[in-house]
PDB file of C-alpha atoms in Angstrom:
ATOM      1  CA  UNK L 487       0.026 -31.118   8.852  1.00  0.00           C
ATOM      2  CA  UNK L 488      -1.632 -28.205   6.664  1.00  0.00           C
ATOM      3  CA  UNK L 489      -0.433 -24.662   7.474  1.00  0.00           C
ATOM      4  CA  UNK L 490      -2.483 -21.975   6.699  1.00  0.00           C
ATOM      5  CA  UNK L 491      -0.398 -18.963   5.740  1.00  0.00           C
ATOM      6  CA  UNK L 492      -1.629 -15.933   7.497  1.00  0.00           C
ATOM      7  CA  UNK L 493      -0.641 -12.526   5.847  1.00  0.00           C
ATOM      8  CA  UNK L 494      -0.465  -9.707   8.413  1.00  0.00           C
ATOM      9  CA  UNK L 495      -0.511  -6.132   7.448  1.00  0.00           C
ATOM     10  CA  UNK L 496       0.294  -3.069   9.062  1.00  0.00           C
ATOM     11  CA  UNK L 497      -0.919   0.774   9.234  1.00  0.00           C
ATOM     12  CA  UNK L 498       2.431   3.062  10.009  1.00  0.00           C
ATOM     13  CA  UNK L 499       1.373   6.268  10.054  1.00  0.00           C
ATOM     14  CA  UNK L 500       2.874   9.742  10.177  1.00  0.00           C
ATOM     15  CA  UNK L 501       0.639  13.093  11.358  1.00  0.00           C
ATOM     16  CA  UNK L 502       1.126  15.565  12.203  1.00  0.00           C
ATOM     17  CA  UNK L 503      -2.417  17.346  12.921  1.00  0.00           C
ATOM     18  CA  UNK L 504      -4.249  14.042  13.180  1.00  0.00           C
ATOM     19  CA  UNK L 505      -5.815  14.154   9.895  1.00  0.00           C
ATOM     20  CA  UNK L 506      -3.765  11.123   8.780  1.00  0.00           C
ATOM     21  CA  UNK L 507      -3.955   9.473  11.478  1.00  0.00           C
ATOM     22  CA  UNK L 508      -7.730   9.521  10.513  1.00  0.00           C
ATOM     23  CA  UNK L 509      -7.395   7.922   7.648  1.00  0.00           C
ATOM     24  CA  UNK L 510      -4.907   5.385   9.256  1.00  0.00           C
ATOM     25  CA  UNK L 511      -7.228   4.501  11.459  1.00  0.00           C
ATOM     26  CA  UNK L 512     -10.346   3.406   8.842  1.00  0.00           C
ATOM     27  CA  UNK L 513      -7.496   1.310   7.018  1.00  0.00           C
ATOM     28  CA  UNK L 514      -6.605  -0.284  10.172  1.00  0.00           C
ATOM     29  CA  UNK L 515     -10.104  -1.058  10.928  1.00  0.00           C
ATOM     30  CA  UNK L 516     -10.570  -2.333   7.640  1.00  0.00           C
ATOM     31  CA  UNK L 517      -7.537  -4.496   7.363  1.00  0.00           C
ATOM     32  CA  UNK L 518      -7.900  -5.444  11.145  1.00  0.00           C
ATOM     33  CA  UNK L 519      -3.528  -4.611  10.822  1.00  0.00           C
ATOM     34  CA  UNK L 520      -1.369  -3.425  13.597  1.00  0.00           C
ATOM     35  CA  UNK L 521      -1.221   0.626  14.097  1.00  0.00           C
ATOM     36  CA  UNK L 522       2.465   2.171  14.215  1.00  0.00           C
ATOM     37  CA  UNK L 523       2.894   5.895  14.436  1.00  0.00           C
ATOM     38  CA  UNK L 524       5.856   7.444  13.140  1.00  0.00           C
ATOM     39  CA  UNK L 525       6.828   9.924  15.555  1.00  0.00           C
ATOM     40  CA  UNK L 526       9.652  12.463  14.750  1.00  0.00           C
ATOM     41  CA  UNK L 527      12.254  12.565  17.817  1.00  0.00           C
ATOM     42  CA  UNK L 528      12.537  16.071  17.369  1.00  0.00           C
ATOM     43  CA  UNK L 529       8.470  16.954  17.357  1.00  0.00           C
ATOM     44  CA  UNK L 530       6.693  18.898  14.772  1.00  0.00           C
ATOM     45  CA  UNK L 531       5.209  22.241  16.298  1.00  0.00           C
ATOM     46  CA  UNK L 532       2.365  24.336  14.606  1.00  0.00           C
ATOM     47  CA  UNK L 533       5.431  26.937  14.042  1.00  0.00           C
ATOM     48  CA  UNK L 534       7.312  23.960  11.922  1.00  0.00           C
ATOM     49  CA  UNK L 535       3.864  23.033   9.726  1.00  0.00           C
ATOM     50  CA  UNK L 536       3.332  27.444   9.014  1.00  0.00           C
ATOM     51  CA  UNK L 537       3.514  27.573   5.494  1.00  0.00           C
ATOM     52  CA  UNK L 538       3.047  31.540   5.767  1.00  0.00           C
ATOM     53  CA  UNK L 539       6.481  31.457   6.977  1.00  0.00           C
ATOM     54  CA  UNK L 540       8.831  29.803   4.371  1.00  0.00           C
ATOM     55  CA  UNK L 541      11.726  28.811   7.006  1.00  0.00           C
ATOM     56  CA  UNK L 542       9.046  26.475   8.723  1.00  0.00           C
ATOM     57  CA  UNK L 543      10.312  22.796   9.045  1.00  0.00           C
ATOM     58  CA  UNK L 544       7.584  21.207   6.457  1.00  0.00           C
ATOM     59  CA  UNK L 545       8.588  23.924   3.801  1.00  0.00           C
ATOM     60  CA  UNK L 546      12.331  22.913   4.739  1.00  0.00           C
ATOM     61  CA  UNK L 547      11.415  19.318   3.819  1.00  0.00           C
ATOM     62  CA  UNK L 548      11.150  19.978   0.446  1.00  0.00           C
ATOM     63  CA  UNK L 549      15.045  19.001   0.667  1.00  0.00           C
ATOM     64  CA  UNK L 550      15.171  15.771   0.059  1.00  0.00           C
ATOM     65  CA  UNK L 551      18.769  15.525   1.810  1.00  0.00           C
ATOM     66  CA  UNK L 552      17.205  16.127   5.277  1.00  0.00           C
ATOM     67  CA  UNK L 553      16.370  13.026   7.067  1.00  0.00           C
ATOM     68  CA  UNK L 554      14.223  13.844  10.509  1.00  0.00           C
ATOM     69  CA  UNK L 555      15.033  11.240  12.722  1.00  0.00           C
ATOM     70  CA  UNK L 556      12.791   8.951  14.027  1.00  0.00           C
ATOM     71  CA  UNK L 557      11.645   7.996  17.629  1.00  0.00           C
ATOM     72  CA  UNK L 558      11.608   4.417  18.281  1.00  0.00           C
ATOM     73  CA  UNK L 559      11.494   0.962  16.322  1.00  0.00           C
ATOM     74  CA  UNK L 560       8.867  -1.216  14.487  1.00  0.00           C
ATOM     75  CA  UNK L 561       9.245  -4.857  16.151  1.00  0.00           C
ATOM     76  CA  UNK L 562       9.355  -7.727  14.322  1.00  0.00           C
ATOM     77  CA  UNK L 563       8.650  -5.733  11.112  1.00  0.00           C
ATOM     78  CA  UNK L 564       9.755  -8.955   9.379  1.00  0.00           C
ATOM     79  CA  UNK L 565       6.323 -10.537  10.464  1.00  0.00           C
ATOM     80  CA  UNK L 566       4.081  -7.948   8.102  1.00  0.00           C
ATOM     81  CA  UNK L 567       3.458  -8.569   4.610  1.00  0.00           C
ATOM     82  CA  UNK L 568       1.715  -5.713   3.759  1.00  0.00           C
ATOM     83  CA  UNK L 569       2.481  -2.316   5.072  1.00  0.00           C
ATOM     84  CA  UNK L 570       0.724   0.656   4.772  1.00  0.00           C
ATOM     85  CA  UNK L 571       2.538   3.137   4.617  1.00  0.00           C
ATOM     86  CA  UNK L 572       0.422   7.075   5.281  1.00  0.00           C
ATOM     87  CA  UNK L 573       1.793  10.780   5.280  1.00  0.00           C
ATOM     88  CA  UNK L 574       0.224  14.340   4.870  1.00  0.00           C
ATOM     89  CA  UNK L 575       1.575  16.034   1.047  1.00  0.00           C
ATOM     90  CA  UNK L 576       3.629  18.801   1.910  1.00  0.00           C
ATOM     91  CA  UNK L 577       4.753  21.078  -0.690  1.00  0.00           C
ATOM     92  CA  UNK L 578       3.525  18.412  -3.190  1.00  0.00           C
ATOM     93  CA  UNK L 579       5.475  15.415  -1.572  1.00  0.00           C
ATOM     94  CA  UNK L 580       5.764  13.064   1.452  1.00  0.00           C
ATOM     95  CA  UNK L 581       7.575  14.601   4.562  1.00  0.00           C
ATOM     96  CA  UNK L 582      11.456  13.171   4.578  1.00  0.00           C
ATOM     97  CA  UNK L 583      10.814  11.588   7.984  1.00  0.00           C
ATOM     98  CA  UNK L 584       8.925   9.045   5.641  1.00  0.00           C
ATOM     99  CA  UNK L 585      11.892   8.732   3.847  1.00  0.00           C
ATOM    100  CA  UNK L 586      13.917   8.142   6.842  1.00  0.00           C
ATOM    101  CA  UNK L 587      10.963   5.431   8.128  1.00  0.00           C
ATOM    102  CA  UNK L 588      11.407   3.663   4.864  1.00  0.00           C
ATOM    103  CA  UNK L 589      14.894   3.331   4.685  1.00  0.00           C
ATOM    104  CA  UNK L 590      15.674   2.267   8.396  1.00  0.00           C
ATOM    105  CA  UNK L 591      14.271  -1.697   7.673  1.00  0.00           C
ATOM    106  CA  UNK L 592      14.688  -4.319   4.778  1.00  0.00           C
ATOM    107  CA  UNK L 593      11.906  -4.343   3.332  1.00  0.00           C
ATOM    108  CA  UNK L 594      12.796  -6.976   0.398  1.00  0.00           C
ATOM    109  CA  UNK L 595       9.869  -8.406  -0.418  1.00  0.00           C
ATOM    110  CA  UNK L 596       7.422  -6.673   1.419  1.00  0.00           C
ATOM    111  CA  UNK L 597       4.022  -4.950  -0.364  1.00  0.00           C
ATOM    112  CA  UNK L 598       4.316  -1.567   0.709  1.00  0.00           C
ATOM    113  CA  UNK L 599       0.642   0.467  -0.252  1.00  0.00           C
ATOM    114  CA  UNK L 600       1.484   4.452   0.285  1.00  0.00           C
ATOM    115  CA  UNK L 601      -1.900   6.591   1.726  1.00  0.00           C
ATOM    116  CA  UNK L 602      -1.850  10.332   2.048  1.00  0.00           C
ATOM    117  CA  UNK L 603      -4.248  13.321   3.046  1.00  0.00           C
ATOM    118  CA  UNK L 604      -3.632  16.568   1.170  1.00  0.00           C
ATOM    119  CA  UNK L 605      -4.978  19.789   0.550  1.00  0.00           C
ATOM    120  CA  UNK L 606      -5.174  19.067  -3.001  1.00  0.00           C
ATOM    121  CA  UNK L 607      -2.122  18.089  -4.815  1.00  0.00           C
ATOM    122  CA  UNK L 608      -2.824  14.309  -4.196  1.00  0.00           C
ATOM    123  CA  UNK L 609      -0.258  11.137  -3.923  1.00  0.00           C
ATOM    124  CA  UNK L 610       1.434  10.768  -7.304  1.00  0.00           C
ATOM    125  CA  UNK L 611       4.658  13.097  -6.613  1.00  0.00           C
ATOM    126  CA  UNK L 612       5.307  10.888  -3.946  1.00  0.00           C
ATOM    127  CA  UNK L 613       5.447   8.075  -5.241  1.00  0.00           C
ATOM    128  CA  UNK L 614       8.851   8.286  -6.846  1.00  0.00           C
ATOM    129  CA  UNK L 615      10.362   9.147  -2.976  1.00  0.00           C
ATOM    130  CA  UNK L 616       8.439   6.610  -1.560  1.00  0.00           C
ATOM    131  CA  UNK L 617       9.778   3.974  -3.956  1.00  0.00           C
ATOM    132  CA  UNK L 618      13.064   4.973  -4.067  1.00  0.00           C
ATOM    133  CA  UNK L 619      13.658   4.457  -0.278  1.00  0.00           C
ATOM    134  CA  UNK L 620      11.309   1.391   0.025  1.00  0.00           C
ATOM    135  CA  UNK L 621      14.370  -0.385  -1.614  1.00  0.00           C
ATOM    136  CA  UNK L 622      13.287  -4.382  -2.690  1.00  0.00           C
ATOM    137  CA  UNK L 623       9.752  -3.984  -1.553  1.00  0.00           C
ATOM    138  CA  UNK L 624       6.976  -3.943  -3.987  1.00  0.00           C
ATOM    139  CA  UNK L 625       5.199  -0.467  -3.912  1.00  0.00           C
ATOM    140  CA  UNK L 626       1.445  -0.408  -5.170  1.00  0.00           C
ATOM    141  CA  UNK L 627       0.256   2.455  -6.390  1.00  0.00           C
ATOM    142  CA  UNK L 628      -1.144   4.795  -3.615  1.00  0.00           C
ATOM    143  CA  UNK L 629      -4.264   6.766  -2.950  1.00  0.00           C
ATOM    144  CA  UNK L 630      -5.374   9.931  -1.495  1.00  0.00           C
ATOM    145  CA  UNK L 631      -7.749   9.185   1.312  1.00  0.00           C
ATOM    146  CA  UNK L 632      -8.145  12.928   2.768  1.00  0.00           C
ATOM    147  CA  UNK L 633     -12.331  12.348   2.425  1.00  0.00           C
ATOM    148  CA  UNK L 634     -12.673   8.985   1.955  1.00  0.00           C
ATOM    149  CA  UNK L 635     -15.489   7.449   4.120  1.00  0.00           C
ATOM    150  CA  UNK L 636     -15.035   4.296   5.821  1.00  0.00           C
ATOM    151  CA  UNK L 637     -16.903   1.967   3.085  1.00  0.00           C
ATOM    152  CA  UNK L 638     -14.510   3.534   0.579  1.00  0.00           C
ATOM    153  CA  UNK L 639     -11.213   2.965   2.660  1.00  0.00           C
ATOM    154  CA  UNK L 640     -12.575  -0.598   3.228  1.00  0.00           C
ATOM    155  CA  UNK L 641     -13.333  -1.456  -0.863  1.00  0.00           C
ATOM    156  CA  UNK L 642      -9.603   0.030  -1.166  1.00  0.00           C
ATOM    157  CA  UNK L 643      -7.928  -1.900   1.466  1.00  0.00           C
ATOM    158  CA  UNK L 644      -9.483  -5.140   0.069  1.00  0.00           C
ATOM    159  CA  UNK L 645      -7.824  -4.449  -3.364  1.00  0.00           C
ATOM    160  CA  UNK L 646      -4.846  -3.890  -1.876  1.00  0.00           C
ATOM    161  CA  UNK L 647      -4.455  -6.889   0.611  1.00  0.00           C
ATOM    162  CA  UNK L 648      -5.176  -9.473  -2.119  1.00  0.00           C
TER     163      UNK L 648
END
């Protein structure tokens, strides 16, 4: 009997004003992968992402100590290969609940592709985070997809899936 190995990907997304969830969506289309949302069990207000106030949760998260918990369980994470893994930048870095997201599953083995939207200080200060608490997985570099279109997200995703 042949066996055709089928590599499944997934989009697990965290957003908190829907702009990632944006981009989450065109990869998902793209790589035809499941959608998770990370959702924080404690959930973000528009107080928490002020930046005008510097006690607001997503300034607090430049702590990387703090780990927001998370609502709810990816099943059968073991059956993805590829994992997308998307966040807004704040203060320059991925939000700790990502952290906290990464952390919670083995993911030996696994290709884990970071996406974020920012305002303008882009994906590479995340990466160290990101592959710090994606422990045994192997972490391609990531991309900023704030204004990508959907043909761009699509040329990207094919890169990445190979």
């Amino acid at each position: 009997k042949m066996y055709q190995l089928i590599q499944k990907e997934m989009v697990a997304y965290f957003s908190a004003t829907g702009t990632t969830k944006s981009a989450a969506l065109k990869i998902k289309k793209a790589a035809k992968g499941k959608l998770y949302e990370i959702k924080a069990e404690d959930p973000y207000t528009e107080a928490d992402l002020n930046y005008d106030n510097d006690d607001c949760r997503a300034i607090k998260s430049k702590d990387e100590s703090v780990r927001p918990k998370v609502k709810g369980t990816v099943k059968n994470i073991r059956s993805y290969d590829v994992i997308f893994v998307g966040y807004p930048i704040w203060c320059g870095k991925e939000p700790m609940i990502i952290r906290t997201f990464l952390e919670k599953y083995n993911l030996k083995g696994k290709k884990i592709v970071p996406f974020c939207t920012s305002g303008g200080s882009g994906i590479s200060e995340s990466m160290k985070g990101v592959r710090a608490s994606a422990k045994g997985a192997k972490v391609q570099s990531g991309a900023d997809l704030t204004d990508s279109s959907a043909a761009g997200v699509a040329k990207w995703v094919k890169k990445k899936v190979k």
